[in-house]
Structure formats: structure tokens, C-alpha cells
XYZ file of C-alpha atoms in Angstrom:
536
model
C 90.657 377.468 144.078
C 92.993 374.913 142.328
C 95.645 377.467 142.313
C 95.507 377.593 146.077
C 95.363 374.495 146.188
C 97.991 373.897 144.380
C 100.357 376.494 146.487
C 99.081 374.372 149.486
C 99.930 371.287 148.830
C 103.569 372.657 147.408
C 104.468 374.002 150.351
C 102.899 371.076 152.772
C 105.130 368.773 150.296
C 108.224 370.997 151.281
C 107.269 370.751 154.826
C 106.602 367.432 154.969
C 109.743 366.568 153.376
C 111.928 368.813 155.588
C 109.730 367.487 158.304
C 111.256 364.103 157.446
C 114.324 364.975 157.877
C 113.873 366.355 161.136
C 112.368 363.255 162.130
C 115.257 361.324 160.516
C 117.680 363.807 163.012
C 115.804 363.319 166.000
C 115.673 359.738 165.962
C 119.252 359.580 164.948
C 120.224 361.735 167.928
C 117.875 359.849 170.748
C 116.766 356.645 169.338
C 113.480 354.991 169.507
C 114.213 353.823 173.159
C 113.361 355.443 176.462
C 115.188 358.332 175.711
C 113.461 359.098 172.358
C 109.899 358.391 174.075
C 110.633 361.106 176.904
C 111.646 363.989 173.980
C 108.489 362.912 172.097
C 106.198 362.856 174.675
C 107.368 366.246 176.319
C 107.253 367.769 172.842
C 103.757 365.745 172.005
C 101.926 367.294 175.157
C 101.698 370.763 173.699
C 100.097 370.042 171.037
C 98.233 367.954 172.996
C 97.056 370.448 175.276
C 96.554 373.026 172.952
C 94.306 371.182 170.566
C 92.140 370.061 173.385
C 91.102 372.831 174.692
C 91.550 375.300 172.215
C 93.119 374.579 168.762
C 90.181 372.315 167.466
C 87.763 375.038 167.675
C 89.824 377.912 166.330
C 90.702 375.523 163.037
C 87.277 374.730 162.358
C 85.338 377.634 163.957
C 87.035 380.344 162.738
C 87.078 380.815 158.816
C 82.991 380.370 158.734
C 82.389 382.788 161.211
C 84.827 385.162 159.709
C 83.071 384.550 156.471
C 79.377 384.903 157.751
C 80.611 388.757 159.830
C 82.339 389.549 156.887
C 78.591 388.968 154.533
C 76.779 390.143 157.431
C 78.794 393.092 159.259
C 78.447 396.932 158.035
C 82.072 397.067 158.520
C 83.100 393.511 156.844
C 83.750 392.092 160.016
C 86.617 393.854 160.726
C 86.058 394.532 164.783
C 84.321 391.007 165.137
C 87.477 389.375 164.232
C 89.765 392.016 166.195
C 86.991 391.003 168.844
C 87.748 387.036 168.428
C 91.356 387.394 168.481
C 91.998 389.154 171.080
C 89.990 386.806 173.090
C 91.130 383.764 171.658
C 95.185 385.252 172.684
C 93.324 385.904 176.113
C 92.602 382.314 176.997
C 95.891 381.172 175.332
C 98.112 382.897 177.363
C 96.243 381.626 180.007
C 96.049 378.198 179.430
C 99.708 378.209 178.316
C 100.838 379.885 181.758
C 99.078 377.349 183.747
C 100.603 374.019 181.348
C 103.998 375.275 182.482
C 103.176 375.179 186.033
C 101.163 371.499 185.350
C 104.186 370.318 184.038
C 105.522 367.167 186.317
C 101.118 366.400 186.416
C 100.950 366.310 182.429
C 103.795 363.752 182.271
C 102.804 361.673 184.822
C 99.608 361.357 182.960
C 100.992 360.176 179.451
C 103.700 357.970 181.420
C 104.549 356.028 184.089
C 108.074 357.165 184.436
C 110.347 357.494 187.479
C 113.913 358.773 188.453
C 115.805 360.032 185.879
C 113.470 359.686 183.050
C 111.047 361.395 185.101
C 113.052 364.101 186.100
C 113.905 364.649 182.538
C 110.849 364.721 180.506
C 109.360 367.012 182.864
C 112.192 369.238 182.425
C 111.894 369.383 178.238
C 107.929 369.511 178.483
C 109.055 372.857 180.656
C 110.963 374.322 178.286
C 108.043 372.948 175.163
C 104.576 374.305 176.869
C 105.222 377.323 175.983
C 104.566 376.391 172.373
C 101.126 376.732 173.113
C 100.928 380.259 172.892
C 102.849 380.140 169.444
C 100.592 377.257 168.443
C 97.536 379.842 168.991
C 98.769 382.304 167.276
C 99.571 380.416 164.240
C 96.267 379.104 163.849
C 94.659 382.113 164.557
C 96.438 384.597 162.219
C 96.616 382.195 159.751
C 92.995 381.765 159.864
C 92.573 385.392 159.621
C 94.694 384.818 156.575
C 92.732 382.249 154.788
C 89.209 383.663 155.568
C 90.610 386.560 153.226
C 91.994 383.994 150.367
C 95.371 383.713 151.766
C 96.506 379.973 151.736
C 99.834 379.834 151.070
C 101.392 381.258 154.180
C 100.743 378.587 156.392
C 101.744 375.963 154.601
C 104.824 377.091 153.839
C 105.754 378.607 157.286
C 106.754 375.509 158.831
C 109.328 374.462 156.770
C 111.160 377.540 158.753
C 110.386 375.295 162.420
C 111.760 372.347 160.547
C 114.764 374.002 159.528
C 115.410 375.280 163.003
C 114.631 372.042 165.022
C 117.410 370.267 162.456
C 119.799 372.756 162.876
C 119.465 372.626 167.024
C 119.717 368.464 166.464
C 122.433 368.821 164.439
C 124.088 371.276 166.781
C 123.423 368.683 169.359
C 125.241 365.612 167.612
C 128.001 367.998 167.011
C 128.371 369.202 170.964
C 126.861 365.596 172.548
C 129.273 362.457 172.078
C 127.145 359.641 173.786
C 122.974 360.667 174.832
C 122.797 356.866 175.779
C 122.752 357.259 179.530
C 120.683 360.445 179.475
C 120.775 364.461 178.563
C 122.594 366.747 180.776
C 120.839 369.858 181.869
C 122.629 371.785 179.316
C 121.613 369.230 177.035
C 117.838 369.138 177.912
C 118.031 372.943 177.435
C 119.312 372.749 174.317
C 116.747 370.516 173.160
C 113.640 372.139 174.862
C 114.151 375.607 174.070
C 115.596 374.949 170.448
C 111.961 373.043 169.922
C 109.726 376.104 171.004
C 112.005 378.478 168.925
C 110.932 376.698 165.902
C 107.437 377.117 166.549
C 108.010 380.916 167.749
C 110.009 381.549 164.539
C 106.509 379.454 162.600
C 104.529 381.925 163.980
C 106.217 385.280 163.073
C 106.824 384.421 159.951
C 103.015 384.883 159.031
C 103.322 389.068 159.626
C 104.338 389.881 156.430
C 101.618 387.969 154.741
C 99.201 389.746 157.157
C 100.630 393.027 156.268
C 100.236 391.959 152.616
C 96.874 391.373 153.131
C 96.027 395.254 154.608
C 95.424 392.916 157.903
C 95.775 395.019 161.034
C 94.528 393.638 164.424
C 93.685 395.993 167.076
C 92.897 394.152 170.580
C 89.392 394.963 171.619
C 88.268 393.878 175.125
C 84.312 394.958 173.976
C 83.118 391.170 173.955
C 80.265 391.905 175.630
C 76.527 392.329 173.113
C 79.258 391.399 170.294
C 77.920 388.225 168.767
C 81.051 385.586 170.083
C 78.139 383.493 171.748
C 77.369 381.434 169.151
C 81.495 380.532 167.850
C 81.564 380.269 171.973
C 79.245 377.588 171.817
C 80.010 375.784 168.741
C 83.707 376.129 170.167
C 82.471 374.018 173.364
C 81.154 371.182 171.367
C 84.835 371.206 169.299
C 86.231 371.281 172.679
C 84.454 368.641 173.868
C 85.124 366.137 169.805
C 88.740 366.923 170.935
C 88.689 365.700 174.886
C 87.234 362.164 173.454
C 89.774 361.868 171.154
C 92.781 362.969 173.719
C 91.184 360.429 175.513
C 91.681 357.470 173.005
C 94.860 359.143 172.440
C 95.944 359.293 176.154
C 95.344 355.294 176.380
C 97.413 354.972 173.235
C 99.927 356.956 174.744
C 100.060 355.111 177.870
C 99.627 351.884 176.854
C 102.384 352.479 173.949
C 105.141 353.972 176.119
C 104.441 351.322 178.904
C 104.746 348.383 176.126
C 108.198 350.458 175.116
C 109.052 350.062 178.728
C 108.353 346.043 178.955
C 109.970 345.928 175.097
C 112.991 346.934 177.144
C 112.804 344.807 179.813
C 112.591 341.787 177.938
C 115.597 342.572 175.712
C 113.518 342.546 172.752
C 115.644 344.166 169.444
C 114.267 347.432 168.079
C 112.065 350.039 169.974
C 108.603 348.704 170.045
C 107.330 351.927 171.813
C 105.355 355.510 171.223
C 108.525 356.582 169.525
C 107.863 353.692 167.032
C 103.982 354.649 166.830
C 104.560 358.468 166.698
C 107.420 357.783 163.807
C 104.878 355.812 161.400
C 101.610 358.627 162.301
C 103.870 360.956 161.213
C 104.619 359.532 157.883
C 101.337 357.562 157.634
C 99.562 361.426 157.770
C 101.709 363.043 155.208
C 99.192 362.236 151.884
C 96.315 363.797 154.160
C 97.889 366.867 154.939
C 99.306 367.834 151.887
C 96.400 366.558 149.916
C 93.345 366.567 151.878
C 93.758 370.003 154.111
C 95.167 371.774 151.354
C 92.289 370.905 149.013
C 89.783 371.631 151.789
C 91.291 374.534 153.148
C 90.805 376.334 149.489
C 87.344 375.036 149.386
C 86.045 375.938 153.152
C 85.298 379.493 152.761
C 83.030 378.628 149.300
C 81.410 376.219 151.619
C 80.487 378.537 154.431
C 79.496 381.141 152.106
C 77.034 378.675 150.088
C 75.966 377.194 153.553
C 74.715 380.690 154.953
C 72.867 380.904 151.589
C 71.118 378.130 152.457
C 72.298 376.934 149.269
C 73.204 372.606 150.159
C 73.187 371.496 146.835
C 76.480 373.246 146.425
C 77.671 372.108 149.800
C 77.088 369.125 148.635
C 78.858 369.659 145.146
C 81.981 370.547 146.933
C 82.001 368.402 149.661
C 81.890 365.305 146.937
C 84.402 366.821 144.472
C 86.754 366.863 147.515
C 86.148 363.227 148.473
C 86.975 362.317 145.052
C 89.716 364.504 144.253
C 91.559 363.942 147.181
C 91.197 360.027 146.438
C 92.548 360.062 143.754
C 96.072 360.286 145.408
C 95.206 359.194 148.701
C 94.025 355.819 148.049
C 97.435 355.337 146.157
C 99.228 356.559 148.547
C 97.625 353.974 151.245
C 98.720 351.046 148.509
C 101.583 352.464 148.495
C 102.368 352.512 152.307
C 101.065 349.104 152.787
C 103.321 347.754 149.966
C 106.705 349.356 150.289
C 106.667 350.620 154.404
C 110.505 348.692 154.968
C 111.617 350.292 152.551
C 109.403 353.670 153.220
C 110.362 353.901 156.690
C 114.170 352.609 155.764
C 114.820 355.663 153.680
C 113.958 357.926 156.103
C 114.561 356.813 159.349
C 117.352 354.181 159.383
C 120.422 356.335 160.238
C 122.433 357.084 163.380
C 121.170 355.245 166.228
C 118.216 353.486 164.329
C 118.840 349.662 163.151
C 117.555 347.148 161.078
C 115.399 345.521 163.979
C 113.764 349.108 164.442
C 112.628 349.726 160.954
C 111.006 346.688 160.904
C 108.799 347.526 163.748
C 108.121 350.662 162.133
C 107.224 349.276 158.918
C 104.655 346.900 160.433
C 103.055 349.984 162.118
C 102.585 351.905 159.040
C 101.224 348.737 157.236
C 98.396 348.758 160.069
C 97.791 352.455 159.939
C 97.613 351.971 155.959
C 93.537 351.015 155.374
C 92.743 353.596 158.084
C 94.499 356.586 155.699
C 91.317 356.114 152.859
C 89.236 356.803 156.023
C 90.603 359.438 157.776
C 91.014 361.980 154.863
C 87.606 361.138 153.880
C 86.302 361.956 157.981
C 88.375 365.374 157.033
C 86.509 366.368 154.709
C 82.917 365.460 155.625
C 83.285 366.606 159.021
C 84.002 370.319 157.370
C 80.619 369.746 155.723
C 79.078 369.819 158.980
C 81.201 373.024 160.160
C 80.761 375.099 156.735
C 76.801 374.369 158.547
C 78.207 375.947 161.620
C 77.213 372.251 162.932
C 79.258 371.705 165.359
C 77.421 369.567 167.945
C 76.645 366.409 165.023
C 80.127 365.799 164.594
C 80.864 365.686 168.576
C 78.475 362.368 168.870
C 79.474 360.875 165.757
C 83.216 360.856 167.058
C 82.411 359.045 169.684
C 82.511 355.929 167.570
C 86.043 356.688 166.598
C 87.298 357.971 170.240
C 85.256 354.709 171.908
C 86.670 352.242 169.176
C 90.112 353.345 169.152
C 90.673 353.156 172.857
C 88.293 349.486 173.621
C 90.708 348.043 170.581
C 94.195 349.266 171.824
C 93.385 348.510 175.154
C 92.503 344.662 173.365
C 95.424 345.157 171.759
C 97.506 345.775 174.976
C 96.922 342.623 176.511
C 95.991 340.315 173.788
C 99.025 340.967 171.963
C 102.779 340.228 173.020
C 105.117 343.360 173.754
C 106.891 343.038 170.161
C 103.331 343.106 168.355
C 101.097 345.330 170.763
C 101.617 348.860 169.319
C 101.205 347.039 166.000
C 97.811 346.314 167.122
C 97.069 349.820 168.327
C 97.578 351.130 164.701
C 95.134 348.267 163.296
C 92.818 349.658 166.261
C 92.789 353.036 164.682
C 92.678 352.103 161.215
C 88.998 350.319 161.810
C 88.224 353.006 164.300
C 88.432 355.591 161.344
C 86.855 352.943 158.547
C 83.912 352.836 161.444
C 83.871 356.405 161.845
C 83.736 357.291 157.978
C 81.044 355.737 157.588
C 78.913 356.674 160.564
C 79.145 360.482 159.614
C 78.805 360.101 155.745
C 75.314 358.527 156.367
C 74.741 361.205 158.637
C 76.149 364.415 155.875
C 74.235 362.887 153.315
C 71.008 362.907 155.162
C 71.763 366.238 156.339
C 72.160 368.104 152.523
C 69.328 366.170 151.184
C 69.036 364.193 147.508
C 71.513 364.708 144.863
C 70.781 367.025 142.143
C 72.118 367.681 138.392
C 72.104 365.028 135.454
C 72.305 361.547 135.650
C 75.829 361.544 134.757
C 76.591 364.025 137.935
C 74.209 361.767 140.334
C 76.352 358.781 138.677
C 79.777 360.206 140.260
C 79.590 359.185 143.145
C 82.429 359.293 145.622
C 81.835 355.504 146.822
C 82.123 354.649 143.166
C 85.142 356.642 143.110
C 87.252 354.695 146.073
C 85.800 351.290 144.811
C 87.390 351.753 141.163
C 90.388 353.314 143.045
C 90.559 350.144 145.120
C 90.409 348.191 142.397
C 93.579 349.688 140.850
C 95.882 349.466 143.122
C 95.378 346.332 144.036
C 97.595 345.183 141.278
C 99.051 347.969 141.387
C 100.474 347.377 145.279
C 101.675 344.381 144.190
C 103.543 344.715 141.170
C 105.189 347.932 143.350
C 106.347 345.344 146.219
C 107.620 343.197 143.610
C 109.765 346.030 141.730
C 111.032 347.418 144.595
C 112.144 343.410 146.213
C 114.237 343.319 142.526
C 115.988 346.905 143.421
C 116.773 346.375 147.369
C 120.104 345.381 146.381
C 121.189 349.157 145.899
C 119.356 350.336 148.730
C 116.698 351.859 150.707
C 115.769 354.797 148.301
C 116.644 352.564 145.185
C 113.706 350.140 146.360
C 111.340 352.641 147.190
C 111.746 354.710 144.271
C 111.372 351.509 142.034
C 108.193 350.494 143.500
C 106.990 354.191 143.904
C 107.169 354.153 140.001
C 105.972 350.686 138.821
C 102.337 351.562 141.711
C 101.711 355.015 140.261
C 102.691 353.522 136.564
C 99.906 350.706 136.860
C 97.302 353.300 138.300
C 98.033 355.512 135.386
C 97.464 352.253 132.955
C 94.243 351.214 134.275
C 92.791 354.599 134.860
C 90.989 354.782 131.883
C 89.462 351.408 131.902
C 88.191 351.648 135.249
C 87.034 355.040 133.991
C 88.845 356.911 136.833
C 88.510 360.301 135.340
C 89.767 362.045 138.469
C 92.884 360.428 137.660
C 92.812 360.889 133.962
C 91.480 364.558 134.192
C 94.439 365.247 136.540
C 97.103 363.751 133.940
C 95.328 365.804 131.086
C 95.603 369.196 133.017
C 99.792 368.395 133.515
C 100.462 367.441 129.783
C 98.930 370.784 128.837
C 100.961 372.727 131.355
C 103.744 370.794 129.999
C 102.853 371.712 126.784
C 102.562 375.451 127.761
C 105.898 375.690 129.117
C 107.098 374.038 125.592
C 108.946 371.421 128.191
């Protein structure tokens, strides 16, 4: 498990790193003005629409049914997943041929755009629905791939979409002189199409691990009598969890490119739009998804097994080594973002058209969207508890608190808050929304698996104890990381952040062992022996 882990997380570090650099080329090429909004959102809405009414089930649906046919199937589940599939492509190809069409109504609903800008996001979200078929397949073959102890394929896989989005950027600063007045059709072709090949080319590249893995699908239309009812109807509650939270996002959306809009208007310096938001999610989310999902992805199909044993004490077991393990890093990395984000968000993004003025909107967005990191990877993982259960009606209600919260506070935010300062506020809104939300459904899990078992020392760990002492750490640690990385700003960006990257983790390593942080310690241990090994 902590190998596959471990082949996870390397290649979500990859792909998060490439993945910064195609953010870094996109934003040099359109900005974070008008013209970078309309890209993002007609790129956005795909994903949008696929995880709303499809790609939430199929990621947390799929592996424990695949698991449970697999222990309970004569034929180890081999035509109930050829079954699912092919009905799963079914209703993507569907839903992706009527998107396209939808097209001009999808962008009118995240914007209130006219003319030209109009006119030209609907033409890019054209040529990016169709990434909602690739999008399915993905998921769904590289579900098939991980229900069979396959992890590493679909981690690594879109490093190839990064590498083909920069290249068609870069291709597009070499052909494009000036994008400030708008994209030609050739232009918005370029852009569009070169976007969907990446996640066509994503896609593909999962065959030969299938074919590795003696995985053959054969479409069966035989649904009927075949046992889908039951992922149908856990599906429908996931379907539903998603449509509240595309609702919360929606009115961030909204309100965030209509703030970019009056940020514009009033002549303030620096985008203060979605392009702003979306810039600091996607860094903000980074520690989660190479920590968090590639922990929990290793772990899922031990905890569907043990849950259709009945046995909770191990759900239970996992489910708590995964809040703590994955704390260990993430509450760092939170510190981290809330101490160094100019300098964070400098590295990476200030380049081409991207100035001083629009960094520093970005950094205060990831310093809001900081606390709410600690909460969301920890709402990752417990809400897998409840789907390992095949639960998937619990977690739709307690959701709701997030969904409701987020949207009531960035709709507070919206008009409490002046233009420069307003999508600030819609990051704070989401950072209690998740602290809210955490909470909510770990009361709820707990209940649910019963009283802990094992020795008092095991009852003792605790992952509450575990973020408290993290807390506590890098505190200090935060702080002495701002201050190193103030003293190297002189010789730029990546000298500051790598200063203060150093001093934060060197603190946390330091005080690990008084504040008896053995997740930490335990984690240092295992890499001086592999050190060792390799006589390094």
C-alpha cells in the first residue's frame, strides 16, 4: 500500500509541477483579465458538467462495487464491470453530445458576458465540451485499473495533457503577437482544440496499463436483472452531493467573474477576478491531491473489502491512519501557503503578462483558502469512509453544510466587500465552509463505525490529537519561514520561497519529537534507512 502510494504521489508531484507550468503559460499568454476569465471558464465548464452529473459517482462508486462483484461474482466480476462500462460510456456520449449543443446556455450561466467576449467563450467552450467524453473515460478505465491494484497510471497520465496544453500555449505566443484586444478565430481554434487534445491524449495513454493488467472490456448492452441498481442508486445521491456543490460553485463563479468585470471598470491594478480565484485553487489543492488522493486511493479497495466483511474496526483503522498520515504534510503545507503565498504565487505565476499588482491579489487568495486546506483533505478522506460503506446518501446531507455555507458567505462576501477584496472573501467563505463541513461528517463517521478498539496507546492516537500537535508546530514554524524568506527576497521569487520552504519544514522536523509527532518522526526514520540502503 505505501508503495502505491508512494508511485501516486510521485507522479501527482510531476503533474502538479508540469501543471504549474502550464498555468504559468496560460496566464502569461491571456492574463488574469477578461480575456483569461473567458479561456478559464470555457475550459472550467467541462469539468464542470461532467462531474455533476456523472464523474462524482464513477470516482467514488466504482472501485467498491468492482471490489464487492469481484468477492461476490462466479466469474470475478468480469461481465459486471464490462456491464458498468459500457453503460457508464452510454450516458457519456450522451451527455457530452448534448453540452456541445448547450454551449452559448452553459456560458451564459457562469457569466454575464456580451459581444465579443460572449461570442468568444462560447466558441472555446465548443471546441472544450467534448472533453467530457475523455474525462469519462479516464475515470472509468482508470478505475477499472485501480480496483485491480493499478495506481500508478493515472497519476502519471496527465503530465502527458500538461505537456500538450504547454506546447499548444507556447505555439500560440510564438504565432500570436498581441491577444490584448481578443483571439481570432484561428486563434480560438488553436486554443480550444489544443485543450481537448490534451485530455484525449490523458485518456489513451491508460491502454497499455490496461493491457498490462490482462484488462479486456467487451461492451455488453445486458443491463437488465444484472445488479447496476444499487451503484444506480448510490450514483443518484453522488449526483445529487455534486449539483449542491456546482451550485455554491456556480455563485462563486458568477459572482467572481462579475467582480473581475467591475475590477475593470474601476481601473483597479491587477485582475481581481475568477482567473485570480481559479489560479490560487489550483495551487491551494496541490498538497491534497498528491497527498491525500494518492494515500486514499491505495487504501480504498482495503476499505471496501473490510466494509463488506462487516469488519468497521478496520474501517476505522484505516480511515484514522489516513487522517493522520496525510497531516502530517498537509497541515505544513497550509503554514506554508499562508506564510510565503507572494512569494508562492510569484514563482510561478509572475511572467509574461502577469505583474506585481496581480500576484498580490493572488497571494491574498491563497492566504484565505490556507485554514480551509487542513479541512478539506480531512472531508476527503472521511467521506470515502462512508463510500467504502457503499453509503452514499449520509454524505449527500452532510454536504449541504458546505454547499449552503460556501454560497450564503460569498454571496456576503460579494456585497460586503469592495471589488479589490471580494474574491478574497469568497476564499475565506470556503475555507470555514470546509472547517464547518469537517466537522459535521467526522461526528457523523465516528458514530457510524462505533467505539475505538485496540490498546490504550492505539485509542490514545487520535487524529484530533494529531492536527492539534501539528498546529502547534508550525505555528513557529510559519513564522520563522516568512521571516527567512523576507531576508532572501532580494535574489528573487524562488530564492525567497525556497528559503522559507526550508527554515518551515526545518522547525517541524525540530519540534517533532517533543510534540511527540511520530507521524512525522516515523516518516523521517523510514527515509534515513532508504538512504542508508542505497549507501547515499
Amino acid at each position: 500500500m505505501l508503495r502505491s502510494g508512494a508511485l501516486m504521489a510521485a507522479g501527482s508531484i510531476v503533474s502538479r509541477a508540469t501543471g504549474f507550468i502550464r498555468s504559468a503559460v496560460v496566464v502569461a499568454a491571456l492574463g488574469t483579465g477578461l480575456l483569461g476569465d473567458g479561456y478559464a471558464v470555457a475550459n472550467t465548464v467541462p469539468n464542470i458538467i461532467y462531474i455533476l452529473l456523472i464523474g462524482g459517482a464513477l470516482n467514488a462508486v466504482f472501485v467498491p462495487e468492482l471490489v464487492r462483484a469481484a468477492k461476490e461474482h462466479a466469474d470475478g466480476g468480469t461481465a459486471y464491470t464490462d456491464r458498468l462500462l459500457t453503460a457508464c460510456t452510454v450516458a457519456l456520449v450522451a451527455l457530452t453530445t448534448v453540452a456541445v449543443l448547450a454551449a452559448p446556455l452553459f456560458v451564459s450561466v457562469y457569466t454575464d458576458y456580451d459581444g465579443a467576449q460572449a461570442s468568444t467563450t462560447v466558441a472555446l467552450a465548443r471546441y472544450c465540451l467534448p472533453q467530457i467524453l475523455f474525462y469519462g473515460l479516464f475515470t472509468l478505465l482508470g478505475q477499472a485499473l485501480n480496483a485491480r491494484g493499478r495506481f500508478g497510471a493515472m497519476m502519471w497520465t496527465p503530465v502527458l495533457n500538461n505537456l500538450v496544453v504547454i506546447g499548444v500555449f507556447g505555439l500560440f505566443l510564438y504565432v500570436s503577437h498581441d491577444a490584448a484586444d481578443g483571439l481570432t478565430a484561428a486563434e480560438t481554434r488553436l486554443l480550444g482544440l489544443g485543450t481537448t487534445l490534451g485530455i484525449v491524449v490523458q485518456a489513451l495513454a491508460l491502454v497499455p496499463s490496461l493491457r498490462s493488467a490482462r484488462f479486456r472490456w467487451r461492451p455488453r448492452f445486458d443491463w437488465r436483472g444484472s445488479g447496476l441498481g444499487r451503484p444506480l442508486r448510490n450514483a443518484g445521491w453522488l449526483v445529487m452531493l455534486v449539483l449542491t456543490n456546482q451550485i455554491a460553485y456556480w455563485v462563486v463563479t458568477r459572482l467572481s467573474t462579475t467582480t473581475g468585470q467591475h475590477a475593470v471598470d474601476a481601473g483597479l491594478a491587477g485582475g481581481a477576478g475568477y482567473t485570480a480565484y481559479s489560479n490560487a485553487y489550483q495551487l491551494w489543492i496541490v498538497p491534497q491531491g498528491i497527498i491525500t488522493v494518492s494515500l486514499v486511493t491505495a487504501l480504498m479497495p482495503r476499505m471496501s473489502e473490510a466494509a463488506t466483511e462487516g469488519d468497521l474496526g478496520a474501517v476505522r483503522r484505516d480511515i484514522s491512519y489516513a487522517l493522520r498520515s496525510s497531516a502530517a504534510l498537509v497541515v505544513p503545507a497550509a503554514a506554508l501557503f499562508a506564510a510565503l503565498a507572494p512569494w508562492v504565487m510569484g514563482s510561478v505565476f509572475e511572467y509574461g503578462r502577469t505583474g506585481a499588482a496581480d500576484i498580490e491579489v493572488m497571494a491574498g487568495i491563497l492566504i484565505a483558502f490556507a485554514p480551509g486546506l487542513i479541512a478539506y483533505s480531512a472531508q476527503y478522506v472521511l467521506s470515502r469512509g462512508f463510500y467504502a460503506l457503499s453509503d452514499t446518501r449520509t454524505p449527500f446531507f452532510l454536504n449541504l453544510v458546505i454547499a449552503a455555507l460556501t454560497a450564503g458567505l460569498s454571496v456576503a462576501a460579494y456585497f460586503l466587500l469592495s471589488p479589490r477584496w471580494a474574491v478574497t472573501g469568497m476564499a475565506a467563505a470556503s475555507s470555514v465552509a470546509f472547517l464547518a463541513g469537517a466537522a459535521v461528517t467526522a461526528h457523523t463517521l465516528a458514530r457510524r463505525l462505533g467505539p475505538r478498539a485496540g490498546t490504550r496507546t492505539e485509542r490514545r492516537a487520535t487524529a484530533v490529537r494529531t492536527h492539534l500537535r501539528l498546529l502547534v508546530a508550525c505555528a513557529p514554524a510559519a513564522a520563522v519561514g516568512y521571516a527567512a524568506a523576507r531576508a532572501a527576497e532580494g535574489f528573487g521569487n524562488l530564492a525567497a520561497l525556497g528559503s522559507g520552504t526550508v527554515a518551515l519544514a526545518l522547525v517541524v522536523v525540530i519540534l517533532a519529537g517533543p510534540l511527540r509527532l511520530t507521524e512525522i518522526t516515523d516518516m523521517l526514520n523510514s527515509l534515513w534507512r532508504r538512504i542508508g540502503r542505497s549507501g547515499v
